[in-house]
GROMACS .gro file of C-alpha atoms in nm:
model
  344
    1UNK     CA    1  -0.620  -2.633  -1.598
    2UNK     CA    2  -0.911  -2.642  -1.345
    3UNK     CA    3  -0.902  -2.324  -1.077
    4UNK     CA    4  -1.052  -2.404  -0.787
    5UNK     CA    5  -1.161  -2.103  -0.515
    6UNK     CA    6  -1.128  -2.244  -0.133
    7UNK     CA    7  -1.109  -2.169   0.224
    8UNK     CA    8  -0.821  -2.220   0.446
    9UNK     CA    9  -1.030  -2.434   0.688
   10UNK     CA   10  -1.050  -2.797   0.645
   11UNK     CA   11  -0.825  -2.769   0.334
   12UNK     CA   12  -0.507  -2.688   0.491
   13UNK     CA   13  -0.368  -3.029   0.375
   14UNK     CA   14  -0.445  -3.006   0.030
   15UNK     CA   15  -0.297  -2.621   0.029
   16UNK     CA   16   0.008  -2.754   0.100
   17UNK     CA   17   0.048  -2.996  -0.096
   18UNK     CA   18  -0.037  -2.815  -0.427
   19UNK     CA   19   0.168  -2.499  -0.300
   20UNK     CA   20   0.487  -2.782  -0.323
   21UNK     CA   21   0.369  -2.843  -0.750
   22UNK     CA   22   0.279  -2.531  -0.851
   23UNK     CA   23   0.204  -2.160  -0.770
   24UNK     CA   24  -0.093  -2.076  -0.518
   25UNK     CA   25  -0.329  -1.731  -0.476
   26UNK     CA   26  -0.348  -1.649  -0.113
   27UNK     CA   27  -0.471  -1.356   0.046
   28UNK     CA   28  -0.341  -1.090   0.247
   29UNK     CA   29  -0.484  -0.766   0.356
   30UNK     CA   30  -0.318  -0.540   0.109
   31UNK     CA   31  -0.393  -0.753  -0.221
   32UNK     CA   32  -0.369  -1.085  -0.312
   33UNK     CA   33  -0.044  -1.261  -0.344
   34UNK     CA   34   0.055  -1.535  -0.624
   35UNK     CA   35   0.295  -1.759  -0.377
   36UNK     CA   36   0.573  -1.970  -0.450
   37UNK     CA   37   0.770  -2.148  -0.164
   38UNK     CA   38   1.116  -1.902  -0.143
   39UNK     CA   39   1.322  -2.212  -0.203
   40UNK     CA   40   1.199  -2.328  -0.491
   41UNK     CA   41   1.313  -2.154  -0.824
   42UNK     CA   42   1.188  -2.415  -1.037
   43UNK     CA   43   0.794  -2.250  -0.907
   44UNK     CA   44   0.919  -1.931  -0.877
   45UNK     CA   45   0.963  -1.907  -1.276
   46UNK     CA   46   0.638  -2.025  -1.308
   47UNK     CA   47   0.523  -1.699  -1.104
   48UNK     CA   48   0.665  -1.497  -1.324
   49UNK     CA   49   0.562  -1.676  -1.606
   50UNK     CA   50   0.162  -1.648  -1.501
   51UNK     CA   51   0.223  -1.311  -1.466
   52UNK     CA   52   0.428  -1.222  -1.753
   53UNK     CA   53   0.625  -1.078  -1.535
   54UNK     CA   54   0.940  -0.923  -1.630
   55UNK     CA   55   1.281  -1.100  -1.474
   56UNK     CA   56   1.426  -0.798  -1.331
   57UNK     CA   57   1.130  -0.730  -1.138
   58UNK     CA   58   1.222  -0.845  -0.772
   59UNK     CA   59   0.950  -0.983  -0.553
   60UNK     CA   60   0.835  -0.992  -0.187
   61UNK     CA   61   0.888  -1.242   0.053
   62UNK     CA   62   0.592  -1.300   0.307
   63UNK     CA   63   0.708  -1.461   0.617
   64UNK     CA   64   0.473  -1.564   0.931
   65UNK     CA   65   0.786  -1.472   1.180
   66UNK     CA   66   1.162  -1.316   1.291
   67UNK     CA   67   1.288  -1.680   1.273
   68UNK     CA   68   1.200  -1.768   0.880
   69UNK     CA   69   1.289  -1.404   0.801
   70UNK     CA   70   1.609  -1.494   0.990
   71UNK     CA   71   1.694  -1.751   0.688
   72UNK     CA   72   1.661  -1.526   0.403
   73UNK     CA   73   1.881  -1.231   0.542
   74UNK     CA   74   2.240  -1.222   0.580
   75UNK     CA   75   2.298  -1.085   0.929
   76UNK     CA   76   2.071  -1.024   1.199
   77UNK     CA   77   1.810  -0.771   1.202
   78UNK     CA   78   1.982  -0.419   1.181
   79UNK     CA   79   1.865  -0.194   1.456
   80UNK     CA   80   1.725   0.096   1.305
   81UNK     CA   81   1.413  -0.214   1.201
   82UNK     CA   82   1.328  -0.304   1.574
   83UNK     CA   83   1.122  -0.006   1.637
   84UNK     CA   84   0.921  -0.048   1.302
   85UNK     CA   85   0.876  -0.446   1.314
   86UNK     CA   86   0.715  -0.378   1.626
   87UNK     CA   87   0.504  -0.078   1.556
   88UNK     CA   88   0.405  -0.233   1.163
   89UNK     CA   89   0.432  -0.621   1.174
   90UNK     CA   90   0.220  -0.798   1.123
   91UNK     CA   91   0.120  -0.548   0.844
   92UNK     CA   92   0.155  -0.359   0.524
   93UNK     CA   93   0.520  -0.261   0.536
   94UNK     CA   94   0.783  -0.416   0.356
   95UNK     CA   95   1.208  -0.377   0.482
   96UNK     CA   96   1.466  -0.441   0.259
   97UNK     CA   97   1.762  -0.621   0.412
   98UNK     CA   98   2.103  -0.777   0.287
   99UNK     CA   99   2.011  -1.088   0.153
  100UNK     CA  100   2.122  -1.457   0.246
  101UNK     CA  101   2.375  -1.548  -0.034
  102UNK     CA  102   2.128  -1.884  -0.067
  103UNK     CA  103   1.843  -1.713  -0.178
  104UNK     CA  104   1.761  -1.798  -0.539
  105UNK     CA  105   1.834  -1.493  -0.806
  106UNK     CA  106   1.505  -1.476  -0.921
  107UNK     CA  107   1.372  -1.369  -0.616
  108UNK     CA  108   1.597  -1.023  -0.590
  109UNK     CA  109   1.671  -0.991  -0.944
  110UNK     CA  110   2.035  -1.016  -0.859
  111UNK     CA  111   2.011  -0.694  -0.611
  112UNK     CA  112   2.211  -0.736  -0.240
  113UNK     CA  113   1.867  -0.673  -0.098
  114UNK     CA  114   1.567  -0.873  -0.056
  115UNK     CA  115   1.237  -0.754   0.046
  116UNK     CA  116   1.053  -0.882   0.328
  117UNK     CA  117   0.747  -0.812   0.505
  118UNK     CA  118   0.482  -1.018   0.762
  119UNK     CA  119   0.158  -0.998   0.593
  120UNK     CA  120  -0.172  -0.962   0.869
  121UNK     CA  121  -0.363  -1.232   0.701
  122UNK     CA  122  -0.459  -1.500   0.968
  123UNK     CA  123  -0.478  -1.738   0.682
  124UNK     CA  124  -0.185  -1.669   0.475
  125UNK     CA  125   0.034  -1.680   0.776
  126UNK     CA  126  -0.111  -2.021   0.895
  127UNK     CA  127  -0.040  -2.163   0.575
  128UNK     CA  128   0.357  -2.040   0.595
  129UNK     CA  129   0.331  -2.140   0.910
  130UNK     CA  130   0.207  -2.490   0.825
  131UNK     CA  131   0.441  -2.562   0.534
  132UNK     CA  132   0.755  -2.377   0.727
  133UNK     CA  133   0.906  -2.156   0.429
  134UNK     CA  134   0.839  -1.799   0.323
  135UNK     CA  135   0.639  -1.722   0.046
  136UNK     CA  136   0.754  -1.493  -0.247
  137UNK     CA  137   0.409  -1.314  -0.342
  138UNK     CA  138   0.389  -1.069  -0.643
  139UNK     CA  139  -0.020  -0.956  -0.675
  140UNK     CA  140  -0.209  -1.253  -0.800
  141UNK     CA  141  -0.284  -1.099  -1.175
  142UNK     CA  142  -0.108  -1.077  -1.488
  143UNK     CA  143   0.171  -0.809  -1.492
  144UNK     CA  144  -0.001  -0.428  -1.547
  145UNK     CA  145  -0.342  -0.486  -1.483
  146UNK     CA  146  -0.524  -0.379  -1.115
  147UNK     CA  147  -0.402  -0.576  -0.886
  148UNK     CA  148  -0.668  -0.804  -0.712
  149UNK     CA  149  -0.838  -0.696  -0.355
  150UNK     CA  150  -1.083  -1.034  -0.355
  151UNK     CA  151  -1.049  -1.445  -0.487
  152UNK     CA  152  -1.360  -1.351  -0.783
  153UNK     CA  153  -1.045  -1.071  -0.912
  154UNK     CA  154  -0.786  -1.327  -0.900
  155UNK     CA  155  -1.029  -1.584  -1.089
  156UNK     CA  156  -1.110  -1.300  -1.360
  157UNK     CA  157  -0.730  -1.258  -1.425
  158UNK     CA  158  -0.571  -1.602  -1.379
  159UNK     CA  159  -0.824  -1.863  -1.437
  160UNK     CA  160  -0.644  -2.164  -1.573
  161UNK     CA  161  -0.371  -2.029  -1.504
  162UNK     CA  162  -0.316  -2.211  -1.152
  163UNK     CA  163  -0.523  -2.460  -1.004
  164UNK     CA  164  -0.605  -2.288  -0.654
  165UNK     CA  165  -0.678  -2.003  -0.485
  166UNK     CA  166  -0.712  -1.934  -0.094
  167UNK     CA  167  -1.018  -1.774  -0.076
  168UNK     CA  168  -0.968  -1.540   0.276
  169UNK     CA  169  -1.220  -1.221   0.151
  170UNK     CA  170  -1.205  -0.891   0.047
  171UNK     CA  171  -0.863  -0.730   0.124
  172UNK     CA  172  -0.869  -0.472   0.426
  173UNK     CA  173  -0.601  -0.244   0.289
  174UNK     CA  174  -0.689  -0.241  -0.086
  175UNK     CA  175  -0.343  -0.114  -0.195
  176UNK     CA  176  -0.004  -0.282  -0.158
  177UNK     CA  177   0.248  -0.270   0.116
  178UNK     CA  178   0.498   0.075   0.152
  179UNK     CA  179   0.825  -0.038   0.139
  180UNK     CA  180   1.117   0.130   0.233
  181UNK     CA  181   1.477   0.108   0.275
  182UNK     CA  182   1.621   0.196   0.609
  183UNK     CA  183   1.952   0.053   0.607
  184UNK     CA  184   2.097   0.309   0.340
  185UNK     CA  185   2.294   0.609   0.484
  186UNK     CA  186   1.967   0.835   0.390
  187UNK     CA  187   1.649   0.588   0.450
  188UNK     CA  188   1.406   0.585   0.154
  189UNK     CA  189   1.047   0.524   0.124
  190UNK     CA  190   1.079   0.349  -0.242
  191UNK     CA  191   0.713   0.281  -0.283
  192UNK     CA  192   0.385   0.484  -0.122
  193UNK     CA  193   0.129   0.190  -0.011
  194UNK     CA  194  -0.127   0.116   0.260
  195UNK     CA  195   0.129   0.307   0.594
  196UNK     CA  196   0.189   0.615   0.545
  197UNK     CA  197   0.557   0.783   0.487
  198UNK     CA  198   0.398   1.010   0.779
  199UNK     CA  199   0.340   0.733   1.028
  200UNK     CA  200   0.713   0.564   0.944
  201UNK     CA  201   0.834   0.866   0.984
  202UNK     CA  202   0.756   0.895   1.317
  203UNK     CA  203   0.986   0.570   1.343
  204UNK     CA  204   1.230   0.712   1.106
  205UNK     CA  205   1.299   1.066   1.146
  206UNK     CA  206   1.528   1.100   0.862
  207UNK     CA  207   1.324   0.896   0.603
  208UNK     CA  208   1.305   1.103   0.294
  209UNK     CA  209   1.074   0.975  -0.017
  210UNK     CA  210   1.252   0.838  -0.333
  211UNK     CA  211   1.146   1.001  -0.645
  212UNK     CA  212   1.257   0.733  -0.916
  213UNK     CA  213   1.235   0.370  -0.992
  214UNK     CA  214   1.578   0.324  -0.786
  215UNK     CA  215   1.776   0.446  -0.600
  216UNK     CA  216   2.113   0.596  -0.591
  217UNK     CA  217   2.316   0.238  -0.557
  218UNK     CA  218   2.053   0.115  -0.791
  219UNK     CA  219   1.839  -0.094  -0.581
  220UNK     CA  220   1.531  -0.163  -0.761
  221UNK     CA  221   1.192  -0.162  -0.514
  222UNK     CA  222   0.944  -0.417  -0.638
  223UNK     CA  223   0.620  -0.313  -0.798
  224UNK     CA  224   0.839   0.010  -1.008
  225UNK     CA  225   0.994  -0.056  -1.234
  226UNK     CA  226   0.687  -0.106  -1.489
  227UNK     CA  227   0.386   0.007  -1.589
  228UNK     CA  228   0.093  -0.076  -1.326
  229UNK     CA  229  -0.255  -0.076  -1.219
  230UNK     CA  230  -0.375  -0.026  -1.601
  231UNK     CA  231  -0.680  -0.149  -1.705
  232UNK     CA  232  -0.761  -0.172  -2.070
  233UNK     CA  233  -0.981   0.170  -2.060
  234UNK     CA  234  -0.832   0.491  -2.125
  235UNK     CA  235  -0.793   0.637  -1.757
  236UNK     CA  236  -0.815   1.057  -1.812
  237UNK     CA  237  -0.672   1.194  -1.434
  238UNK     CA  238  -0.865   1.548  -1.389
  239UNK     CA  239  -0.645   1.781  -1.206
  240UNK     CA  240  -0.626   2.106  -0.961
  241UNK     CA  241  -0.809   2.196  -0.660
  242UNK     CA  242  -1.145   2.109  -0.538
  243UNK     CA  243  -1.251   2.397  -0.718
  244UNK     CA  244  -1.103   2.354  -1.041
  245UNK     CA  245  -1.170   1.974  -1.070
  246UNK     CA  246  -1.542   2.019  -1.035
  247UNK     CA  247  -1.576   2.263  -1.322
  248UNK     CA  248  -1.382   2.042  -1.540
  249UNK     CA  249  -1.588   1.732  -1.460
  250UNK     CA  250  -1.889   1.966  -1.514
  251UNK     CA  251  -1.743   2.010  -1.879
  252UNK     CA  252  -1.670   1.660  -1.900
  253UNK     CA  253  -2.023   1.548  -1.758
  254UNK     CA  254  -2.174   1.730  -2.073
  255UNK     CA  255  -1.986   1.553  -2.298
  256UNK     CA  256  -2.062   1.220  -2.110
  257UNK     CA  257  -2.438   1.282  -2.207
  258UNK     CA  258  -2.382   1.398  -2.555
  259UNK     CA  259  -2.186   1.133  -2.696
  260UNK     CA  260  -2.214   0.839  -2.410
  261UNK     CA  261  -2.264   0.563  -2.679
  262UNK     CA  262  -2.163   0.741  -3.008
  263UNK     CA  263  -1.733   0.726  -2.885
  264UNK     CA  264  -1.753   0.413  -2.724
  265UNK     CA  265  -1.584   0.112  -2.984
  266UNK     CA  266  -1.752  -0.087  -2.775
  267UNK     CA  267  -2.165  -0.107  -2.819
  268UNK     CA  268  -2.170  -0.351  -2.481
  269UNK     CA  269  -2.004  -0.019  -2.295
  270UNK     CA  270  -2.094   0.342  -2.226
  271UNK     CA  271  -1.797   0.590  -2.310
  272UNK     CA  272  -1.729   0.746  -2.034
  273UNK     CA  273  -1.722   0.651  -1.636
  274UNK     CA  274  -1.656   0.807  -1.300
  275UNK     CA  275  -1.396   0.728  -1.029
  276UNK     CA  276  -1.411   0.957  -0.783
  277UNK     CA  277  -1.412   1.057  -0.384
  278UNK     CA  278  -1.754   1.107  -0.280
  279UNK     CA  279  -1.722   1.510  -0.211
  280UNK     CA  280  -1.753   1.553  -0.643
  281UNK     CA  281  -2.106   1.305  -0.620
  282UNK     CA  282  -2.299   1.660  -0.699
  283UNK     CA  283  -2.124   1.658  -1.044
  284UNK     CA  284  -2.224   1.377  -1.152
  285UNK     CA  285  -2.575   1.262  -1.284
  286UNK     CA  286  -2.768   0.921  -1.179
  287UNK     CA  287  -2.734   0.834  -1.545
  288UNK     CA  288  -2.379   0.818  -1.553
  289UNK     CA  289  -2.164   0.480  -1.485
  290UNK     CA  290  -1.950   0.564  -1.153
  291UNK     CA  291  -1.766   0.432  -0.846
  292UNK     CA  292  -1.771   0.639  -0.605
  293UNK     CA  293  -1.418   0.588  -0.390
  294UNK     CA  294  -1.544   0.685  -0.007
  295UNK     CA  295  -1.505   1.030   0.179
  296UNK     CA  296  -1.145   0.973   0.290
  297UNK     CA  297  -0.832   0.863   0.149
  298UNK     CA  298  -0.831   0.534   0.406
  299UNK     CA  299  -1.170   0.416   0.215
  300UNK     CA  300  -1.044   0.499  -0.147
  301UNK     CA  301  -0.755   0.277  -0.113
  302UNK     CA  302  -0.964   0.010   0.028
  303UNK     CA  303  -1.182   0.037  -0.316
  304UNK     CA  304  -0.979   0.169  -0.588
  305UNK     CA  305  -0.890  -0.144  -0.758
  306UNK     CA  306  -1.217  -0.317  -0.725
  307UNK     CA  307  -1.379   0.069  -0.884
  308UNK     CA  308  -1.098   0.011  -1.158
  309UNK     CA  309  -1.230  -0.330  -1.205
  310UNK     CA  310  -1.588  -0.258  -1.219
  311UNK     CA  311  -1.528   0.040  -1.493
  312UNK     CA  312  -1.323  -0.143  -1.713
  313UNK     CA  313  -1.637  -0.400  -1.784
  314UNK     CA  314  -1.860  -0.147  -1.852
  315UNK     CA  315  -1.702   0.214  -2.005
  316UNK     CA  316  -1.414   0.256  -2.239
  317UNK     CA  317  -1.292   0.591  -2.079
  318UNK     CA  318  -1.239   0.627  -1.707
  319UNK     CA  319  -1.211   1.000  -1.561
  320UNK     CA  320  -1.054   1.016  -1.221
  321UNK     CA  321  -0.923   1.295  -0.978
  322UNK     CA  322  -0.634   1.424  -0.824
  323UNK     CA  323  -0.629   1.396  -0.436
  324UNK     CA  324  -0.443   1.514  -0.135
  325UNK     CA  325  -0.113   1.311  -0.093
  326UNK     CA  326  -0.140   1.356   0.278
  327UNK     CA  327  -0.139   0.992   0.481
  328UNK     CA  328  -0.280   0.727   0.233
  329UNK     CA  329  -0.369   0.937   0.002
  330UNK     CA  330   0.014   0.956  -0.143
  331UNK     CA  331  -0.054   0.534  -0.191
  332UNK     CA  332  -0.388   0.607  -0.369
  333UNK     CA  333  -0.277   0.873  -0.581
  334UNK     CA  334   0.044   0.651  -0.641
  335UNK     CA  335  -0.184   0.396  -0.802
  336UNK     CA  336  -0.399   0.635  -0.989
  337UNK     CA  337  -0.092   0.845  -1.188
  338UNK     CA  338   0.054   0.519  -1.254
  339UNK     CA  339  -0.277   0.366  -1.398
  340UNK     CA  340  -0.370   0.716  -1.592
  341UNK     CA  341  -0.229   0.780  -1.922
  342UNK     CA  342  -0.381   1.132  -2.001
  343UNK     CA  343  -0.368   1.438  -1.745
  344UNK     CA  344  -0.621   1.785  -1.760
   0.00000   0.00000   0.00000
């Protein structure tokens, strides 16, 4: 299958006429989505099937406004949303609500609740807006890897896989949406993402953070359940304070000199490689592969995936460190434990 990469302008017709026969990239300012009309189970196998997804993984629904998200709830909106729909939507959060008793299984996994959120993408929500359904929109890669922040990451990932993708630029968010439950006795946050638990909070005085896949009545949030963010290097997370996490990379950047080539099963690729925030640059040497992540936590989940993209061509082990959990940087550090597989 042919891929093609396009803008939303002066193609609108042909967008919606392929999103109707088969699954469509579009972009939104978290990551981007892999969309599938909500009504349509027949394409929304296919999603998970270009994914290689796993069935009991629900998805998201991206709607453009109150009245589709009207048609995939059962109910109205309950209260305790107003205050955050206004404050957050268009945005990155994501509300779970009772779902309609139409909506297909696939897209909840066979859960009460379906998650919902109003993307702030003026392209994306043209298009739903154009073709009149939500979109269901799992990140447009295959299941595990970094998810995609630009069209060239989708193309790497899925290429042949689907015939289009909306090209609408780099993602302003870089990390997915938070989404939280707020209609359970005790509101949960169920996953860290681009708002922080401390600015719903301020919505939601008596949201309290989930610490598992699920939650107590076994709701499952999407984008938990399984292994994520990976990329096929060996990601080493260095950990402590400030203090403690620049001695250990200054161990580790000895090692990285010694034996750069001589570890590395790959000849094309350097051993090691640095993801880090920009106050450990002194550590490292100008001969050493890194991707540097920005002075603040906002700016490091704006580039963490694309930095996890741009190792993974070129070194076979990534070293990474731990950061403060305040604001974003619970989403960032979120995506970095889950993409890590060896702690120091």
């Amino acid at each position: 299958m042919h891929t093609d990469i396009l803008k939303v302008e002066g193609n609108m017709s042909r967008i919606a006429r392929e999103i109707e026969k088969a699954p469509v990239a579009f972009p939104t300012e978290t990551v981007y989505g892999l969309g599938a009309p909500v009504w349509r189970e027949d394409l929304i196998k296919k999603v998970f099937e270009i994914k290689n997804r796993p069935q009991d993984n629900p998805l998201i629904v991206h709607v453009s406004s109150l009245e589709l998200l009207r048609t995939c709830i059962d109910g109205e909106i309950p209260e305790v949303y107003h205050a955050l729909i206004d404050a957050f939507w268009p945005g990155p959060l994501t509300l779970l609500f009772k779902k309609s008793k139409e909506l297909p299984y696939s897209v909840t996994a066979g859960s009460e609740y379906v998650a919902i959120r109003m993307p702030d993408h003026k392209d994306t929500l043209r298009v739903i807006d154009h073709i009149n359904q939500p979109l269901v929109g799992p990140s447009a890669n295959k299941s595990s890897r970094p998810s995609p922040t630009t069209a060239q990451h989708v193309f790497d990932d899925l290429n042949g896989c689907l015939s289009l993708i909306i090209d609408g630029g780099a993602c302003e968010k870089g990390i997915e949406s938070t989404v939280v439950n707020g209609i359970l006795d005790t509101p949960l946050l169920l996953r860290a993402g681009a708002i922080s638990y401390e600015e719903i909070k301020e919505y939601l005085p008596r949201l309290e953070i989930n610490r598992g896949t699920s939650t107590v009545d076994g709701t499952v949030s999407p984008g938990t359940r399984y292994k994520h963010y990976s990329p096929s290097a060996t990601v080493i997370m260095i950990t402590g304070t400030a203090e403690e996490i620049g001695s250990k990379l200054s161990i580790v950047g000895k090692l990285s000199t010694a034996l750069s080539r001589e570890i590395s099963s790959n000849e094309s690729k350097r051993a090691f490689g640095f993801l880090l925030p920009d106050s450990y640059k002194e550590y490292i040497k100008d001969e050493d592969t890194a991707y540097f992540l920005g002075e603040d936590a906002k700016t490091a989940a704006q580039r963490i995936f694309d930095g996890l993209r741009y190792l993974d061509r070129h070194v076979s082990v990534i070293y990474t460190a731990e950061i403060s959990k305040n604001n974003e940087g619970r989403g960032v550090m979120d995506r970095l434990t889950k993409a890590a597989t060896h702690f120091i």
